[in-house]
PDB file of C-alpha atoms in Angstrom:
ATOM      1  CA  MET A 238       0.000   0.000   0.000  1.00 80.00           C
ATOM      2  CA  ALA A 239       0.985   3.606  -0.326  1.00 87.00           C
ATOM      3  CA  ILE A 240      -0.333   7.109  -0.033  1.00 87.00           C
ATOM      4  CA  GLU A 241       0.350   9.969  -2.372  1.00 89.00           C
ATOM      5  CA  ALA A 242       0.844  13.580  -1.376  1.00 85.00           C
ATOM      6  CA  ASN A 243       2.353  16.491  -3.280  1.00 84.00           C
ATOM      7  CA  GLY A 244       3.202  14.125  -6.121  1.00 87.00           C
ATOM      8  CA  LYS A 245       5.336  11.976  -3.808  1.00 89.00           C
ATOM      9  CA  VAL A 246       4.574   8.359  -2.966  1.00 92.00           C
ATOM     10  CA  TYR A 247       4.896   7.167   0.638  1.00 92.00           C
ATOM     11  CA  GLU A 248       4.946   3.444   1.253  1.00 93.00           C
ATOM     12  CA  THR A 249       2.623   2.140   3.984  1.00 92.00           C
ATOM     13  CA  ASP A 250       2.082  -1.302   5.505  1.00 91.00           C
ATOM     14  CA  GLU A 251      -1.096  -3.380   5.297  1.00 89.00           C
ATOM     15  CA  GLU A 252      -2.635  -1.402   8.161  1.00 89.00           C
ATOM     16  CA  GLY A 253      -1.767   1.957   6.680  1.00 91.00           C
ATOM     17  CA  TYR A 254       1.227   2.800   8.873  1.00 93.00           C
ATOM     18  CA  LEU A 255       4.173   4.510   7.236  1.00 93.00           C
ATOM     19  CA  VAL A 256       6.926   1.999   6.460  1.00 92.00           C
ATOM     20  CA  THR A 257       9.850   4.420   6.756  1.00 90.00           C
ATOM     21  CA  LEU A 258       9.581   6.733   9.737  1.00 87.00           C
ATOM     22  CA  ALA A 259      12.091   9.168   8.323  1.00 89.00           C
ATOM     23  CA  ASP A 260       9.863   9.772   5.262  1.00 89.00           C
ATOM     24  CA  TRP A 261       7.254  11.558   7.350  1.00 93.00           C
ATOM     25  CA  GLU A 262       6.204  15.099   6.538  1.00 93.00           C
ATOM     26  CA  PRO A 263       3.177  17.040   7.790  1.00 94.00           C
ATOM     27  CA  VAL A 264       1.528  16.562   4.409  1.00 94.00           C
ATOM     28  CA  VAL A 265       1.479  12.796   5.087  1.00 94.00           C
ATOM     29  CA  ALA A 266      -0.703  13.358   8.141  1.00 95.00           C
ATOM     30  CA  GLU A 267      -2.995  15.649   6.168  1.00 94.00           C
ATOM     31  CA  GLU A 268      -3.387  13.116   3.377  1.00 94.00           C
ATOM     32  CA  MET A 269      -4.085  10.260   5.810  1.00 94.00           C
ATOM     33  CA  ALA A 270      -6.642  12.422   7.614  1.00 95.00           C
ATOM     34  CA  LYS A 271      -8.347  13.232   4.319  1.00 93.00           C
ATOM     35  CA  GLU A 272      -8.735   9.517   3.621  1.00 92.00           C
ATOM     36  CA  ASP A 273     -10.342   9.138   7.065  1.00 93.00           C
ATOM     37  CA  ASP A 274     -12.674  12.112   6.401  1.00 93.00           C
ATOM     38  CA  LEU A 275     -11.017  14.223   9.060  1.00 94.00           C
ATOM     39  CA  GLU A 276      -9.761  17.770   8.907  1.00 93.00           C
ATOM     40  CA  LEU A 277      -6.738  18.376  11.102  1.00 95.00           C
ATOM     41  CA  THR A 278      -7.017  21.259  13.557  1.00 95.00           C
ATOM     42  CA  ASP A 279      -4.450  22.728  15.944  1.00 95.00           C
ATOM     43  CA  GLU A 280      -5.798  20.361  18.592  1.00 94.00           C
ATOM     44  CA  HIS A 281      -5.018  17.376  16.358  1.00 95.00           C
ATOM     45  CA  TRP A 282      -1.536  18.715  15.682  1.00 96.00           C
ATOM     46  CA  ASP A 283      -0.880  19.096  19.431  1.00 94.00           C
ATOM     47  CA  ILE A 284      -1.376  15.360  19.821  1.00 94.00           C
ATOM     48  CA  ILE A 285       0.479  14.399  16.648  1.00 95.00           C
ATOM     49  CA  ASN A 286       3.465  16.525  17.619  1.00 94.00           C
ATOM     50  CA  PHE A 287       3.329  15.165  21.137  1.00 93.00           C
ATOM     51  CA  LEU A 288       3.471  11.593  19.810  1.00 93.00           C
ATOM     52  CA  ARG A 289       6.412  12.390  17.573  1.00 94.00           C
ATOM     53  CA  GLU A 290       8.292  13.894  20.523  1.00 93.00           C
ATOM     54  CA  TYR A 291       7.461  10.882  22.671  1.00 92.00           C
ATOM     55  CA  TYR A 292       8.775   8.548  20.004  1.00 93.00           C
ATOM     56  CA  GLU A 293      11.906  10.638  19.566  1.00 92.00           C
ATOM     57  CA  GLU A 294      12.596  10.375  23.294  1.00 92.00           C
ATOM     58  CA  TYR A 295      11.583   6.786  24.065  1.00 92.00           C
ATOM     59  CA  GLN A 296      11.696   5.007  20.672  1.00 90.00           C
ATOM     60  CA  ILE A 297       8.179   3.632  21.119  1.00 88.00           C
ATOM     61  CA  ALA A 298       4.657   4.754  20.367  1.00 88.00           C
ATOM     62  CA  PRO A 299       2.897   4.935  23.742  1.00 87.00           C
ATOM     63  CA  ALA A 300      -0.134   2.829  24.632  1.00 85.00           C
ATOM     64  CA  VAL A 301      -3.388   4.809  24.858  1.00 84.00           C
ATOM     65  CA  ARG A 302      -3.397   4.701  28.660  1.00 84.00           C
ATOM     66  CA  VAL A 303       0.119   6.113  28.767  1.00 86.00           C
ATOM     67  CA  LEU A 304      -0.681   8.703  26.107  1.00 89.00           C
ATOM     68  CA  THR A 305      -3.761   9.887  28.008  1.00 89.00           C
ATOM     69  CA  LYS A 306      -1.839  10.330  31.227  1.00 87.00           C
ATOM     70  CA  ALA A 307       1.062  12.099  29.527  1.00 86.00           C
ATOM     71  CA  VAL A 308      -1.177  14.446  27.539  1.00 90.00           C
ATOM     72  CA  GLY A 309      -2.991  15.405  30.738  1.00 89.00           C
ATOM     73  CA  LYS A 310       0.290  16.274  32.325  1.00 85.00           C
ATOM     74  CA  LYS A 311       1.674  18.211  29.377  1.00 86.00           C
ATOM     75  CA  LEU A 312      -1.350  19.834  27.718  1.00 87.00           C
ATOM     76  CA  GLY A 313      -3.691  20.157  30.677  1.00 86.00           C
ATOM     77  CA  LYS A 314      -6.104  17.975  32.598  1.00 85.00           C
ATOM     78  CA  GLU A 315      -9.101  18.776  30.375  1.00 88.00           C
ATOM     79  CA  LYS A 316      -7.243  17.132  27.471  1.00 89.00           C
ATOM     80  CA  GLY A 317      -5.908  14.120  29.337  1.00 88.00           C
ATOM     81  CA  ASN A 318      -8.986  11.960  29.033  1.00 89.00           C
ATOM     82  CA  SER A 319     -10.155   9.451  26.482  1.00 87.00           C
ATOM     83  CA  LYS A 320     -13.350  11.359  25.689  1.00 90.00           C
ATOM     84  CA  TYR A 321     -11.355  14.342  24.429  1.00 92.00           C
ATOM     85  CA  LEU A 322      -8.845  12.180  22.564  1.00 92.00           C
ATOM     86  CA  TYR A 323     -11.465   9.953  20.938  1.00 93.00           C
ATOM     87  CA  GLY A 324     -13.330  13.121  19.975  1.00 93.00           C
ATOM     88  CA  LEU A 325     -10.305  14.180  17.968  1.00 94.00           C
ATOM     89  CA  PHE A 326      -9.386  10.731  16.678  1.00 94.00           C
ATOM     90  CA  PRO A 327     -12.519   8.603  16.350  1.00 93.00           C
ATOM     91  CA  TYR A 328     -10.561   5.512  15.268  1.00 90.00           C
ATOM     92  CA  GLY A 329      -8.601   5.637  18.503  1.00 86.00           C
ATOM     93  CA  PRO A 330      -6.002   8.131  19.701  1.00 85.00           C
ATOM     94  CA  GLY A 331      -3.362   5.415  19.784  1.00 83.00           C
ATOM     95  CA  LYS A 332      -3.897   3.811  16.430  1.00 88.00           C
ATOM     96  CA  GLN A 333      -5.123   6.703  14.324  1.00 93.00           C
ATOM     97  CA  ALA A 334      -3.003   9.492  15.772  1.00 94.00           C
ATOM     98  CA  CYS A 335       0.148   7.346  15.690  1.00 94.00           C
ATOM     99  CA  ARG A 336      -0.559   6.518  12.061  1.00 94.00           C
ATOM    100  CA  PHE A 337      -0.932  10.217  11.200  1.00 95.00           C
ATOM    101  CA  ALA A 338       2.286  10.923  13.090  1.00 95.00           C
ATOM    102  CA  GLY A 339       4.164   8.388  10.973  1.00 94.00           C
ATOM    103  CA  LEU A 340       4.849   6.112  13.937  1.00 93.00           C
ATOM    104  CA  PRO A 341       4.451   2.339  14.098  1.00 86.00           C
ATOM    105  CA  LYS A 342       1.371   0.891  15.730  1.00 81.00           C
ATOM    106  CA  PRO A 343       1.557   1.575  19.480  1.00 77.00           C
ATOM    107  CA  THR A 344       3.278  -0.993  21.657  1.00 67.00           C
ATOM    108  CA  GLY A 345       0.653  -2.550  23.847  1.00 56.00           C
ATOM    109  CA  CYS A 346      -2.067  -2.046  21.277  1.00 55.00           C
ATOM    110  CA  ILE A 347      -3.755  -5.320  20.501  1.00 46.00           C
TER     111      ILE A 347
ATOM    112  CA  MET B 180     -11.960  -7.799  39.101  1.00 51.00           C
ATOM    113  CA  SER B 181     -12.354 -10.985  41.015  1.00 53.00           C
ATOM    114  CA  GLU B 182      -9.178 -12.616  39.811  1.00 72.00           C
ATOM    115  CA  LYS B 183      -6.148 -12.215  41.981  1.00 82.00           C
ATOM    116  CA  ILE B 184      -3.446  -9.951  40.613  1.00 87.00           C
ATOM    117  CA  LYS B 185      -0.494 -12.127  39.776  1.00 91.00           C
ATOM    118  CA  LYS B 186       3.142 -11.331  40.279  1.00 94.00           C
ATOM    119  CA  PHE B 187       5.027 -11.441  36.989  1.00 95.00           C
ATOM    120  CA  MET B 188       8.800 -11.405  36.871  1.00 97.00           C
ATOM    121  CA  TYR B 189      10.750 -10.820  33.664  1.00 97.00           C
ATOM    122  CA  LEU B 190      14.272 -12.104  34.086  1.00 98.00           C
ATOM    123  CA  ASN B 191      16.789 -10.502  31.733  1.00 98.00           C
ATOM    124  CA  ARG B 192      20.004 -12.474  31.373  1.00 97.00           C
ATOM    125  CA  ARG B 193      21.512 -11.439  28.047  1.00 97.00           C
ATOM    126  CA  ALA B 194      23.404  -8.485  26.578  1.00 96.00           C
ATOM    127  CA  PRO B 195      21.110  -6.022  24.770  1.00 96.00           C
ATOM    128  CA  TYR B 196      22.294  -6.517  21.204  1.00 94.00           C
ATOM    129  CA  GLY B 197      23.420  -9.504  19.170  1.00 89.00           C
ATOM    130  CA  THR B 198      20.261 -11.393  20.010  1.00 92.00           C
ATOM    131  CA  ILE B 199      16.665 -10.227  20.044  1.00 92.00           C
ATOM    132  CA  TYR B 200      15.976 -11.381  23.623  1.00 96.00           C
ATOM    133  CA  ALA B 201      16.362  -8.029  25.392  1.00 96.00           C
ATOM    134  CA  TRP B 202      14.112  -6.133  22.988  1.00 94.00           C
ATOM    135  CA  GLU B 203      11.541  -8.944  22.937  1.00 93.00           C
ATOM    136  CA  SER B 204      11.459  -8.954  26.721  1.00 96.00           C
ATOM    137  CA  LEU B 205      10.916  -5.207  26.805  1.00 94.00           C
ATOM    138  CA  GLU B 206       8.095  -5.427  24.271  1.00 91.00           C
ATOM    139  CA  VAL B 207       6.352  -8.187  26.209  1.00 92.00           C
ATOM    140  CA  VAL B 208       6.666  -6.108  29.382  1.00 94.00           C
ATOM    141  CA  LEU B 209       5.130  -3.064  27.696  1.00 89.00           C
ATOM    142  CA  ILE B 210       2.289  -5.079  26.200  1.00 85.00           C
ATOM    143  CA  GLY B 211       1.686  -6.972  29.435  1.00 84.00           C
ATOM    144  CA  ALA B 212       1.601  -3.719  31.393  1.00 81.00           C
ATOM    145  CA  ALA B 213      -1.842  -3.064  29.932  1.00 76.00           C
ATOM    146  CA  PHE B 214      -3.202  -5.843  32.123  1.00 80.00           C
ATOM    147  CA  ASP B 215      -3.596  -5.822  35.863  1.00 76.00           C
ATOM    148  CA  GLN B 216      -0.403  -7.480  36.933  1.00 86.00           C
ATOM    149  CA  ASP B 217       2.247  -6.813  39.488  1.00 91.00           C
ATOM    150  CA  VAL B 218       5.264  -6.541  37.192  1.00 94.00           C
ATOM    151  CA  SER B 219       8.926  -6.718  38.153  1.00 96.00           C
ATOM    152  CA  LEU B 220      12.056  -6.936  36.048  1.00 97.00           C
ATOM    153  CA  ALA B 221      15.375  -8.379  37.109  1.00 98.00           C
ATOM    154  CA  PHE B 222      18.726  -7.960  35.430  1.00 98.00           C
ATOM    155  CA  ILE B 223      21.392 -10.588  36.045  1.00 98.00           C
ATOM    156  CA  GLY B 224      24.540 -11.742  34.283  1.00 97.00           C
ATOM    157  CA  ASP B 225      25.113  -9.933  30.974  1.00 97.00           C
ATOM    158  CA  GLY B 226      21.545  -8.647  31.337  1.00 97.00           C
ATOM    159  CA  VAL B 227      22.899  -5.747  33.409  1.00 98.00           C
ATOM    160  CA  TYR B 228      24.402  -4.349  30.185  1.00 97.00           C
ATOM    161  CA  GLN B 229      20.853  -3.595  29.019  1.00 97.00           C
ATOM    162  CA  LEU B 230      20.704  -0.726  31.505  1.00 97.00           C
ATOM    163  CA  LEU B 231      24.116   0.720  30.724  1.00 97.00           C
ATOM    164  CA  GLU B 232      24.217   4.498  30.229  1.00 96.00           C
ATOM    165  CA  GLY B 233      25.431   5.857  26.901  1.00 94.00           C
ATOM    166  CA  GLN B 234      24.736   2.935  24.583  1.00 95.00           C
ATOM    167  CA  ASP B 235      25.732   3.496  20.974  1.00 94.00           C
ATOM    168  CA  THR B 236      24.553   1.123  18.245  1.00 93.00           C
ATOM    169  CA  SER B 237      25.634   3.202  15.275  1.00 90.00           C
ATOM    170  CA  GLU B 238      28.236   0.601  14.264  1.00 89.00           C
ATOM    171  CA  SER B 239      25.644  -2.166  14.297  1.00 86.00           C
ATOM    172  CA  ASP B 240      22.399  -2.675  12.449  1.00 83.00           C
ATOM    173  CA  MET B 241      20.278  -2.635  15.584  1.00 85.00           C
ATOM    174  CA  LYS B 242      18.083   0.143  16.877  1.00 87.00           C
ATOM    175  CA  ASN B 243      19.305   1.703  20.116  1.00 92.00           C
ATOM    176  CA  PHE B 244      16.292   0.962  22.291  1.00 93.00           C
ATOM    177  CA  SER B 245      17.946   1.807  25.599  1.00 95.00           C
ATOM    178  CA  THR B 246      15.847   4.960  26.034  1.00 94.00           C
ATOM    179  CA  THR B 247      12.717   2.812  25.978  1.00 94.00           C
ATOM    180  CA  TYR B 248      13.607   1.626  29.506  1.00 96.00           C
ATOM    181  CA  LYS B 249      12.952   5.214  30.581  1.00 94.00           C
ATOM    182  CA  ALA B 250       9.323   4.833  29.475  1.00 93.00           C
ATOM    183  CA  LEU B 251       8.719   1.921  31.864  1.00 94.00           C
ATOM    184  CA  GLY B 252       7.712   4.303  34.653  1.00 92.00           C
ATOM    185  CA  ASP B 253       4.918   5.673  32.420  1.00 89.00           C
ATOM    186  CA  TYR B 254       3.662   2.105  32.104  1.00 90.00           C
ATOM    187  CA  ASP B 255       3.624   1.715  35.896  1.00 90.00           C
ATOM    188  CA  VAL B 256       6.528  -0.701  35.776  1.00 94.00           C
ATOM    189  CA  THR B 257       8.528   0.550  38.724  1.00 95.00           C
ATOM    190  CA  LYS B 258      10.468  -2.412  40.101  1.00 97.00           C
ATOM    191  CA  LEU B 259      13.752  -3.073  38.329  1.00 98.00           C
ATOM    192  CA  TYR B 260      15.997  -5.372  40.358  1.00 98.00           C
ATOM    193  CA  VAL B 261      19.693  -5.332  39.479  1.00 98.00           C
ATOM    194  CA  GLU B 262      21.927  -8.008  40.926  1.00 98.00           C
ATOM    195  CA  LYS B 263      24.903  -6.525  42.728  1.00 97.00           C
ATOM    196  CA  GLU B 264      27.240  -9.442  42.059  1.00 97.00           C
ATOM    197  CA  SER B 265      26.540  -9.318  38.318  1.00 98.00           C
ATOM    198  CA  LEU B 266      27.545  -5.650  38.242  1.00 97.00           C
ATOM    199  CA  GLU B 267      30.679  -6.273  40.295  1.00 97.00           C
ATOM    200  CA  GLU B 268      31.785  -9.217  38.176  1.00 97.00           C
ATOM    201  CA  ARG B 269      31.717  -6.860  35.181  1.00 97.00           C
ATOM    202  CA  GLY B 270      33.506  -4.015  36.927  1.00 97.00           C
ATOM    203  CA  LEU B 271      30.344  -1.909  36.961  1.00 97.00           C
ATOM    204  CA  THR B 272      28.535   0.105  39.622  1.00 96.00           C
ATOM    205  CA  LEU B 273      25.102   1.721  39.821  1.00 96.00           C
ATOM    206  CA  ASP B 274      26.665   4.934  38.467  1.00 96.00           C
ATOM    207  CA  ASP B 275      27.300   3.194  35.136  1.00 97.00           C
ATOM    208  CA  LEU B 276      23.577   2.562  34.656  1.00 97.00           C
ATOM    209  CA  MET B 277      20.915   4.912  33.306  1.00 96.00           C
ATOM    210  CA  PRO B 278      19.019   6.704  36.040  1.00 94.00           C
ATOM    211  CA  LEU B 279      15.523   5.238  35.787  1.00 96.00           C
ATOM    212  CA  THR B 280      12.680   6.774  37.733  1.00 94.00           C
ATOM    213  CA  TRP B 281       8.907   6.780  38.037  1.00 93.00           C
ATOM    214  CA  GLU B 282       6.489   9.388  39.291  1.00 89.00           C
ATOM    215  CA  ASP B 283       4.297   8.485  42.230  1.00 88.00           C
ATOM    216  CA  GLU B 284       0.818   9.808  41.508  1.00 80.00           C
ATOM    217  CA  ASP B 285      -0.191   9.224  45.133  1.00 86.00           C
ATOM    218  CA  ASP B 286       2.751  11.232  46.439  1.00 88.00           C
ATOM    219  CA  ASP B 287       2.328  14.475  44.466  1.00 85.00           C
ATOM    220  CA  TRP B 288       4.184  13.033  41.451  1.00 84.00           C
ATOM    221  CA  ALA B 289       7.375  12.632  43.444  1.00 91.00           C
ATOM    222  CA  GLU B 290      10.152  11.138  41.340  1.00 92.00           C
ATOM    223  CA  LYS B 291      11.354   7.826  42.717  1.00 95.00           C
ATOM    224  CA  ASP B 292      14.106   5.445  41.682  1.00 95.00           C
ATOM    225  CA  SER B 293      13.011   2.334  39.816  1.00 95.00           C
ATOM    226  CA  ILE B 294      16.320   0.496  40.095  1.00 97.00           C
ATOM    227  CA  ARG B 295      16.760  -1.615  43.205  1.00 97.00           C
ATOM    228  CA  LEU B 296      20.216  -2.964  43.833  1.00 97.00           C
ATOM    229  CA  VAL B 297      19.967  -6.400  45.448  1.00 98.00           C
ATOM    230  CA  SER B 298      22.371  -9.158  46.368  1.00 98.00           C
ATOM    231  CA  ARG B 299      22.116 -12.596  44.803  1.00 97.00           C
ATOM    232  CA  ALA B 300      20.536 -13.920  47.998  1.00 97.00           C
ATOM    233  CA  GLU B 301      17.997 -11.084  48.160  1.00 97.00           C
ATOM    234  CA  LEU B 302      17.069 -11.591  44.521  1.00 98.00           C
ATOM    235  CA  ALA B 303      16.510 -15.274  45.183  1.00 97.00           C
ATOM    236  CA  ASP B 304      13.895 -14.306  47.781  1.00 97.00           C
ATOM    237  CA  VAL B 305      12.233 -11.908  45.328  1.00 97.00           C
ATOM    238  CA  LEU B 306      12.084 -14.657  42.686  1.00 97.00           C
ATOM    239  CA  ASP B 307      10.688 -17.070  45.214  1.00 97.00           C
ATOM    240  CA  ASP B 308       7.798 -14.692  45.809  1.00 96.00           C
ATOM    241  CA  GLN B 309       6.641 -14.562  42.140  1.00 96.00           C
ATOM    242  CA  ASP B 310       3.697 -16.358  40.546  1.00 95.00           C
ATOM    243  CA  VAL B 311       5.108 -16.343  37.028  1.00 95.00           C
ATOM    244  CA  ILE B 312       8.704 -15.961  35.826  1.00 96.00           C
ATOM    245  CA  TYR B 313       9.648 -15.315  32.215  1.00 96.00           C
ATOM    246  CA  SER B 314      13.288 -15.822  31.393  1.00 97.00           C
ATOM    247  CA  PHE B 315      14.846 -13.964  28.473  1.00 96.00           C
TER     248      PHE B 315
END
């Protein structure tokens, strides 16, 4: 599988996750969101950027429970709950947001 | 939940690179942490090298996953036993290992050490107390 953005082709795996992490560009997230019928807002980008920073630091995509707790601590309590995160990413803040962020499927996601 | 929370011990005995054991162990720990278990890790023998500070894998083909150990606290995995004799036999001390901590939600997010230095005899008692032991 692959997605196309700005005339460039980005290879993805059978679940739609980017194969090469280093290929990621913001336009990849926008294209993936378009396919999911989502428009990315600043609130989405807060989470996507947060995930990319988390991966940079720990070399893993966090499980939803860990993400929720960490977002609450970093972006404020009103955002650190699954209702808010699922509101932004209806297919799951772990799976969908990590995919947009160009990360592998979260560790601990079954 | 009616089921009793079981004590799971992940025993790490091998150097971090060269085989896949260390990374596999870490992945199983992170996945297992989603379930209600009382999780501990122990590092013995060459396994203590997994926690060494300043790992550099650029000359090898393997990903440097040492920073992932720092995420364990986020996953509520807070008990990392390191065998004193194994360190000594390799000329290492606690200062050679990465500082690994967790934040105690019930204590105003106080940062606490995850690494517990234990003697071989003390570790034997800890192992004796477990319900399930996975050896990697």
